[in-house]
Amino acid sequence: MDVLKAIKERRTIREFTDQVPSEEQILTMLESARLAPSSINRQPWIFGVVWDKEKIKNLAKVTQPYVENAPVVIVGVANYGTSPEWYPVDLGIALEHMVLTAQSQGLGTCWVGTFEEEEVKKILKIPSKDLTILAMLLVGYPKTIPDPKPRKKLEEIAFRDEWDTPLF
Ligand SMILES: Cc1cc2nc3c(=O)[nH]c(=O)nc-3n(C[C@H](O)[C@H](O)[C@H](O)COP(=O)(O)O)c2cc1C
């Protein structure tokens, strides 16, 4: 699948079938994160892959209820001391690589950015020192494909050469 097709067809998926993505699919997603660019190539990321149903249930209690529907949760952990200025951008790029790789494999994802960080750390036994959780991705086969959400028009988000010159 080409990248633009994956971008166009991607939706946030919050409901999943019971089918669990294969280990190979998840490893392909992780490989796409591993290859992501980062500031000064610092790669300030570690990804927790949670398959354990009980842990996912517990994560749902400290994130959002629909997290429980996900057969796999990938947790994006940043070693923020390594790249204090750029770690959110670096992690964001790597996580979105995984989102598009998931899409290209027929999987759906949901970014989760609202959670109780210390509670998530406790559940996954992530040390508190030097590490922060940027976001999580729910991964699985979509139950239904939602309609696309609205986006701003191109002319609202870009200019040509100078601020006051419209793109077209
Ligand atoms: C950084 C980030 C954080 C997000 N956090 C959440 C979240 O906590 N819960 C949720 O349901 N969706 C979350 N989303 C999904 C957005 O709500 C969704 O991308 C947006 O509404 C556009 O819909 P679409 O992805 O289907 O195009 C997040 C997306 C991003 C990029």
PDB file of C-alpha atoms and ligand atoms in Angstrom:
ATOM      1  CA  MET A   1       0.000   0.000   0.000  1.00  0.00           C
ATOM      2  CA  ASP A   2       1.402   3.419  -0.821  1.00  0.00           C
ATOM      3  CA  VAL A   3       1.774   5.949   1.970  1.00  0.00           C
ATOM      4  CA  LEU A   4      -0.854   8.371   0.694  1.00  0.00           C
ATOM      5  CA  LYS A   5      -3.439   5.592   0.490  1.00  0.00           C
ATOM      6  CA  ALA A   6      -2.704   4.612   4.094  1.00  0.00           C
ATOM      7  CA  ILE A   7      -2.955   8.269   5.174  1.00  0.00           C
ATOM      8  CA  LYS A   8      -6.264   8.755   3.369  1.00  0.00           C
ATOM      9  CA  GLU A   9      -7.860   5.554   4.638  1.00  0.00           C
ATOM     10  CA  ARG A  10      -6.704   5.803   8.261  1.00  0.00           C
ATOM     11  CA  ARG A  11      -9.325   6.571  10.905  1.00  0.00           C
ATOM     12  CA  THR A  12      -9.180   6.540  14.660  1.00  0.00           C
ATOM     13  CA  ILE A  13     -10.545   3.139  15.664  1.00  0.00           C
ATOM     14  CA  ARG A  14     -11.925   2.636  19.161  1.00  0.00           C
ATOM     15  CA  GLU A  15     -13.773  -0.655  18.670  1.00  0.00           C
ATOM     16  CA  PHE A  16     -12.010  -3.826  17.609  1.00  0.00           C
ATOM     17  CA  THR A  17     -12.915  -7.390  16.704  1.00  0.00           C
ATOM     18  CA  ASP A  18     -11.626 -10.231  18.905  1.00  0.00           C
ATOM     19  CA  GLN A  19      -8.955 -11.145  16.344  1.00  0.00           C
ATOM     20  CA  VAL A  20      -5.502 -10.462  17.772  1.00  0.00           C
ATOM     21  CA  PRO A  21      -2.885  -8.972  15.414  1.00  0.00           C
ATOM     22  CA  SER A  22      -0.059 -11.391  14.714  1.00  0.00           C
ATOM     23  CA  GLU A  23       3.370 -11.076  16.284  1.00  0.00           C
ATOM     24  CA  GLU A  24       4.732 -10.438  12.784  1.00  0.00           C
ATOM     25  CA  GLN A  25       2.350  -7.506  12.229  1.00  0.00           C
ATOM     26  CA  ILE A  26       3.346  -5.924  15.524  1.00  0.00           C
ATOM     27  CA  LEU A  27       7.046  -6.479  14.817  1.00  0.00           C
ATOM     28  CA  THR A  28       6.590  -4.804  11.412  1.00  0.00           C
ATOM     29  CA  MET A  29       5.030  -1.819  13.179  1.00  0.00           C
ATOM     30  CA  LEU A  30       7.912  -1.680  15.658  1.00  0.00           C
ATOM     31  CA  GLU A  31      10.424  -1.879  12.810  1.00  0.00           C
ATOM     32  CA  SER A  32       8.792   1.172  11.195  1.00  0.00           C
ATOM     33  CA  ALA A  33       9.202   3.017  14.510  1.00  0.00           C
ATOM     34  CA  ARG A  34      12.818   1.912  14.788  1.00  0.00           C
ATOM     35  CA  LEU A  35      13.542   3.452  11.376  1.00  0.00           C
ATOM     36  CA  ALA A  36      11.921   6.809  12.210  1.00  0.00           C
ATOM     37  CA  PRO A  37      14.011   9.976  12.093  1.00  0.00           C
ATOM     38  CA  SER A  38      14.847  11.753  15.348  1.00  0.00           C
ATOM     39  CA  SER A  39      16.717  14.883  16.383  1.00  0.00           C
ATOM     40  CA  ILE A  40      20.478  14.194  16.145  1.00  0.00           C
ATOM     41  CA  ASN A  41      19.466  10.553  15.642  1.00  0.00           C
ATOM     42  CA  ARG A  42      19.054  10.226  19.408  1.00  0.00           C
ATOM     43  CA  GLN A  43      16.175   7.740  19.185  1.00  0.00           C
ATOM     44  CA  PRO A  44      14.879   8.586  22.677  1.00  0.00           C
ATOM     45  CA  TRP A  45      12.186   5.909  22.611  1.00  0.00           C
ATOM     46  CA  ILE A  46      11.263   2.576  24.106  1.00  0.00           C
ATOM     47  CA  PHE A  47       7.992   0.864  23.153  1.00  0.00           C
ATOM     48  CA  GLY A  48       6.052  -1.376  25.508  1.00  0.00           C
ATOM     49  CA  VAL A  49       3.862  -3.901  23.726  1.00  0.00           C
ATOM     50  CA  VAL A  50       1.021  -5.054  25.938  1.00  0.00           C
ATOM     51  CA  TRP A  51      -0.786  -8.235  24.925  1.00  0.00           C
ATOM     52  CA  ASP A  52      -1.782  -9.359  28.397  1.00  0.00           C
ATOM     53  CA  LYS A  53      -5.589  -9.016  28.756  1.00  0.00           C
ATOM     54  CA  GLU A  54      -5.448  -8.377  32.490  1.00  0.00           C
ATOM     55  CA  LYS A  55      -2.926  -5.574  32.047  1.00  0.00           C
ATOM     56  CA  ILE A  56      -5.008  -4.034  29.251  1.00  0.00           C
ATOM     57  CA  LYS A  57      -8.031  -4.146  31.564  1.00  0.00           C
ATOM     58  CA  ASN A  58      -6.015  -2.371  34.233  1.00  0.00           C
ATOM     59  CA  LEU A  59      -4.744   0.189  31.713  1.00  0.00           C
ATOM     60  CA  ALA A  60      -8.357   0.957  30.758  1.00  0.00           C
ATOM     61  CA  LYS A  61      -9.051   1.938  34.393  1.00  0.00           C
ATOM     62  CA  VAL A  62      -6.347   4.638  34.324  1.00  0.00           C
ATOM     63  CA  THR A  63      -6.842   5.784  30.715  1.00  0.00           C
ATOM     64  CA  GLN A  64     -10.202   5.554  28.987  1.00  0.00           C
ATOM     65  CA  PRO A  65     -12.788   2.731  29.159  1.00  0.00           C
ATOM     66  CA  TYR A  66     -12.619   1.752  25.475  1.00  0.00           C
ATOM     67  CA  VAL A  67      -8.926   0.881  25.915  1.00  0.00           C
ATOM     68  CA  GLU A  68     -10.272  -2.440  27.198  1.00  0.00           C
ATOM     69  CA  ASN A  69     -11.482  -3.245  23.642  1.00  0.00           C
ATOM     70  CA  ALA A  70      -7.959  -3.269  22.247  1.00  0.00           C
ATOM     71  CA  PRO A  71      -6.244  -6.623  21.689  1.00  0.00           C
ATOM     72  CA  VAL A  72      -2.829  -4.897  21.781  1.00  0.00           C
ATOM     73  CA  VAL A  73      -1.667  -1.630  23.351  1.00  0.00           C
ATOM     74  CA  ILE A  74       1.661  -0.067  22.422  1.00  0.00           C
ATOM     75  CA  VAL A  75       3.017   2.360  24.986  1.00  0.00           C
ATOM     76  CA  GLY A  76       5.433   5.046  23.784  1.00  0.00           C
ATOM     77  CA  VAL A  77       8.011   5.705  26.491  1.00  0.00           C
ATOM     78  CA  ALA A  78      10.532   8.543  26.156  1.00  0.00           C
ATOM     79  CA  ASN A  79      13.922   8.769  27.753  1.00  0.00           C
ATOM     80  CA  TYR A  80      13.449  12.535  27.997  1.00  0.00           C
ATOM     81  CA  GLY A  81      16.908  13.341  29.352  1.00  0.00           C
ATOM     82  CA  THR A  82      18.420  12.099  26.092  1.00  0.00           C
ATOM     83  CA  SER A  83      16.581  14.710  24.038  1.00  0.00           C
ATOM     84  CA  PRO A  84      14.826  17.221  26.298  1.00  0.00           C
ATOM     85  CA  GLU A  85      13.764  19.600  23.503  1.00  0.00           C
ATOM     86  CA  TRP A  86      12.685  17.140  20.849  1.00  0.00           C
ATOM     87  CA  TYR A  87      11.496  13.947  22.500  1.00  0.00           C
ATOM     88  CA  PRO A  88       7.766  14.662  21.961  1.00  0.00           C
ATOM     89  CA  VAL A  89       8.368  15.273  18.260  1.00  0.00           C
ATOM     90  CA  ASP A  90      10.633  12.224  17.933  1.00  0.00           C
ATOM     91  CA  LEU A  91       8.158   9.949  19.698  1.00  0.00           C
ATOM     92  CA  GLY A  92       5.285  11.465  17.723  1.00  0.00           C
ATOM     93  CA  ILE A  93       6.956  10.645  14.425  1.00  0.00           C
ATOM     94  CA  ALA A  94       7.816   7.097  15.489  1.00  0.00           C
ATOM     95  CA  LEU A  95       4.300   6.443  16.779  1.00  0.00           C
ATOM     96  CA  GLU A  96       2.703   7.770  13.590  1.00  0.00           C
ATOM     97  CA  HIS A  97       5.026   5.552  11.528  1.00  0.00           C
ATOM     98  CA  MET A  98       3.468   2.659  13.445  1.00  0.00           C
ATOM     99  CA  VAL A  99      -0.049   3.986  12.849  1.00  0.00           C
ATOM    100  CA  LEU A 100       0.482   4.057   9.078  1.00  0.00           C
ATOM    101  CA  THR A 101       2.237   0.683   9.073  1.00  0.00           C
ATOM    102  CA  ALA A 102      -0.714  -0.750  10.988  1.00  0.00           C
ATOM    103  CA  GLN A 103      -3.093   0.749   8.424  1.00  0.00           C
ATOM    104  CA  SER A 104      -1.110  -0.758   5.553  1.00  0.00           C
ATOM    105  CA  GLN A 105      -1.529  -4.182   7.198  1.00  0.00           C
ATOM    106  CA  GLY A 106      -5.308  -3.877   7.567  1.00  0.00           C
ATOM    107  CA  LEU A 107      -5.124  -2.943  11.245  1.00  0.00           C
ATOM    108  CA  GLY A 108      -6.738   0.008  12.993  1.00  0.00           C
ATOM    109  CA  THR A 109      -5.262   2.208  15.709  1.00  0.00           C
ATOM    110  CA  CYS A 110      -6.212   4.851  18.224  1.00  0.00           C
ATOM    111  CA  TRP A 111      -3.798   7.342  19.756  1.00  0.00           C
ATOM    112  CA  VAL A 112      -4.382   7.706  23.493  1.00  0.00           C
ATOM    113  CA  GLY A 113      -2.952  10.849  25.033  1.00  0.00           C
ATOM    114  CA  THR A 114      -5.014  11.107  28.211  1.00  0.00           C
ATOM    115  CA  PHE A 115      -3.961   8.830  31.063  1.00  0.00           C
ATOM    116  CA  GLU A 116      -2.657   8.761  34.620  1.00  0.00           C
ATOM    117  CA  GLU A 117       1.019   8.408  33.909  1.00  0.00           C
ATOM    118  CA  GLU A 118       2.169   7.154  37.312  1.00  0.00           C
ATOM    119  CA  GLU A 119      -0.576   4.531  37.362  1.00  0.00           C
ATOM    120  CA  VAL A 120       0.386   3.314  33.872  1.00  0.00           C
ATOM    121  CA  LYS A 121       4.000   3.093  35.030  1.00  0.00           C
ATOM    122  CA  LYS A 122       2.944   0.997  38.022  1.00  0.00           C
ATOM    123  CA  ILE A 123       0.930  -1.436  35.884  1.00  0.00           C
ATOM    124  CA  LEU A 124       3.782  -1.921  33.411  1.00  0.00           C
ATOM    125  CA  LYS A 125       6.567  -1.705  36.032  1.00  0.00           C
ATOM    126  CA  ILE A 126       8.214   1.187  34.166  1.00  0.00           C
ATOM    127  CA  PRO A 127      10.795   2.933  36.376  1.00  0.00           C
ATOM    128  CA  SER A 128       9.764   6.490  37.321  1.00  0.00           C
ATOM    129  CA  LYS A 129      13.205   8.049  36.940  1.00  0.00           C
ATOM    130  CA  ASP A 130      14.193   9.634  33.568  1.00  0.00           C
ATOM    131  CA  LEU A 131      11.266   8.102  31.698  1.00  0.00           C
ATOM    132  CA  THR A 132       7.980   9.589  30.631  1.00  0.00           C
ATOM    133  CA  ILE A 133       5.043   8.111  28.745  1.00  0.00           C
ATOM    134  CA  LEU A 134       4.153  10.239  25.750  1.00  0.00           C
ATOM    135  CA  ALA A 135       1.165   8.370  24.365  1.00  0.00           C
ATOM    136  CA  MET A 136      -0.245   4.938  23.664  1.00  0.00           C
ATOM    137  CA  LEU A 137      -1.619   3.273  20.572  1.00  0.00           C
ATOM    138  CA  LEU A 138      -4.488   0.828  20.613  1.00  0.00           C
ATOM    139  CA  VAL A 139      -4.036  -1.744  17.856  1.00  0.00           C
ATOM    140  CA  GLY A 140      -6.423  -4.307  16.417  1.00  0.00           C
ATOM    141  CA  TYR A 141      -8.797  -5.174  13.608  1.00  0.00           C
ATOM    142  CA  PRO A 142     -11.495  -2.478  13.257  1.00  0.00           C
ATOM    143  CA  LYS A 143     -15.048  -3.527  14.089  1.00  0.00           C
ATOM    144  CA  THR A 144     -16.379  -0.750  11.856  1.00  0.00           C
ATOM    145  CA  ILE A 145     -14.701   1.977   9.822  1.00  0.00           C
ATOM    146  CA  PRO A 146     -15.953   5.420  10.873  1.00  0.00           C
ATOM    147  CA  ASP A 147     -16.633   8.208   8.376  1.00  0.00           C
ATOM    148  CA  PRO A 148     -13.752  10.636   7.953  1.00  0.00           C
ATOM    149  CA  LYS A 149     -13.551  13.513  10.438  1.00  0.00           C
ATOM    150  CA  PRO A 150     -13.555  17.029   8.931  1.00  0.00           C
ATOM    151  CA  ARG A 151     -10.281  18.761   8.171  1.00  0.00           C
ATOM    152  CA  LYS A 152      -9.406  22.404   7.460  1.00  0.00           C
ATOM    153  CA  LYS A 153      -9.085  23.367   3.813  1.00  0.00           C
ATOM    154  CA  LEU A 154      -5.614  23.524   2.263  1.00  0.00           C
ATOM    155  CA  GLU A 155      -5.862  27.288   1.770  1.00  0.00           C
ATOM    156  CA  GLU A 156      -6.531  27.701   5.515  1.00  0.00           C
ATOM    157  CA  ILE A 157      -3.320  25.960   6.527  1.00  0.00           C
ATOM    158  CA  ALA A 158      -0.681  27.065   4.002  1.00  0.00           C
ATOM    159  CA  PHE A 159       0.627  30.272   2.442  1.00  0.00           C
ATOM    160  CA  ARG A 160       2.726  30.981  -0.612  1.00  0.00           C
ATOM    161  CA  ASP A 161       6.111  32.677   0.001  1.00  0.00           C
ATOM    162  CA  GLU A 162       4.747  35.291   2.471  1.00  0.00           C
ATOM    163  CA  TRP A 163       2.183  35.137   5.291  1.00  0.00           C
ATOM    164  CA  ASP A 164      -0.413  37.322   3.517  1.00  0.00           C
ATOM    165  CA  THR A 165      -0.186  35.590   0.142  1.00  0.00           C
ATOM    166  CA  PRO A 166      -2.739  32.817  -0.254  1.00  0.00           C
ATOM    167  CA  LEU A 167      -1.624  29.448  -1.555  1.00  0.00           C
ATOM    168  CA  PHE A 168      -4.042  29.749  -4.476  1.00  0.00           C
TER     169      PHE A 168
HETATM  170  C1  LIG B   1      -1.559  13.188  20.060  1.00  0.00           C
HETATM  171  C2  LIG B   1      -2.939  12.603  19.959  1.00  0.00           C
HETATM  172  C3  LIG B   1      -3.638  12.269  21.101  1.00  0.00           C
HETATM  173  C4  LIG B   1      -4.901  11.693  21.026  1.00  0.00           C
HETATM  174  N1  LIG B   1      -5.510  11.289  22.173  1.00  0.00           N
HETATM  175  C5  LIG B   1      -6.687  10.659  22.094  1.00  0.00           C
HETATM  176  C6  LIG B   1      -7.286  10.152  23.284  1.00  0.00           C
HETATM  177  O1  LIG B   1      -6.750  10.271  24.388  1.00  0.00           O
HETATM  178  N2  LIG B   1      -8.473   9.508  23.147  1.00  0.00           N
HETATM  179  C7  LIG B   1      -9.082   9.332  21.936  1.00  0.00           C
HETATM  180  O2  LIG B   1     -10.138   8.721  21.887  1.00  0.00           O
HETATM  181  N3  LIG B   1      -8.536   9.809  20.798  1.00  0.00           N
HETATM  182  C8  LIG B   1      -7.354  10.453  20.851  1.00  0.00           C
HETATM  183  N4  LIG B   1      -6.767  10.913  19.701  1.00  0.00           N
HETATM  184  C9  LIG B   1      -7.451  10.725  18.400  1.00  0.00           C
HETATM  185  C10 LIG B   1      -8.044  12.026  17.872  1.00  0.00           C
HETATM  186  O3  LIG B   1      -9.199  12.349  18.615  1.00  0.00           O
HETATM  187  C11 LIG B   1      -8.374  11.844  16.368  1.00  0.00           C
HETATM  188  O4  LIG B   1      -7.167  11.630  15.656  1.00  0.00           O
HETATM  189  C12 LIG B   1      -9.067  13.077  15.768  1.00  0.00           C
HETATM  190  O5  LIG B   1     -10.341  13.269  16.359  1.00  0.00           O
HETATM  191  C13 LIG B   1      -9.259  12.956  14.257  1.00  0.00           C
HETATM  192  O6  LIG B   1      -9.980  11.795  13.917  1.00  0.00           O
HETATM  193  P1  LIG B   1      -9.363  10.700  12.936  1.00  0.00           P
HETATM  194  O7  LIG B   1      -8.075  10.221  13.570  1.00  0.00           O
HETATM  195  O8  LIG B   1     -10.367   9.596  12.831  1.00  0.00           O
HETATM  196  O9  LIG B   1      -9.106  11.368  11.635  1.00  0.00           O
HETATM  197  C14 LIG B   1      -5.506  11.501  19.744  1.00  0.00           C
HETATM  198  C15 LIG B   1      -4.808  11.840  18.609  1.00  0.00           C
HETATM  199  C16 LIG B   1      -3.536  12.367  18.693  1.00  0.00           C
HETATM  200  C17 LIG B   1      -2.779  12.673  17.413  1.00  0.00           C
END
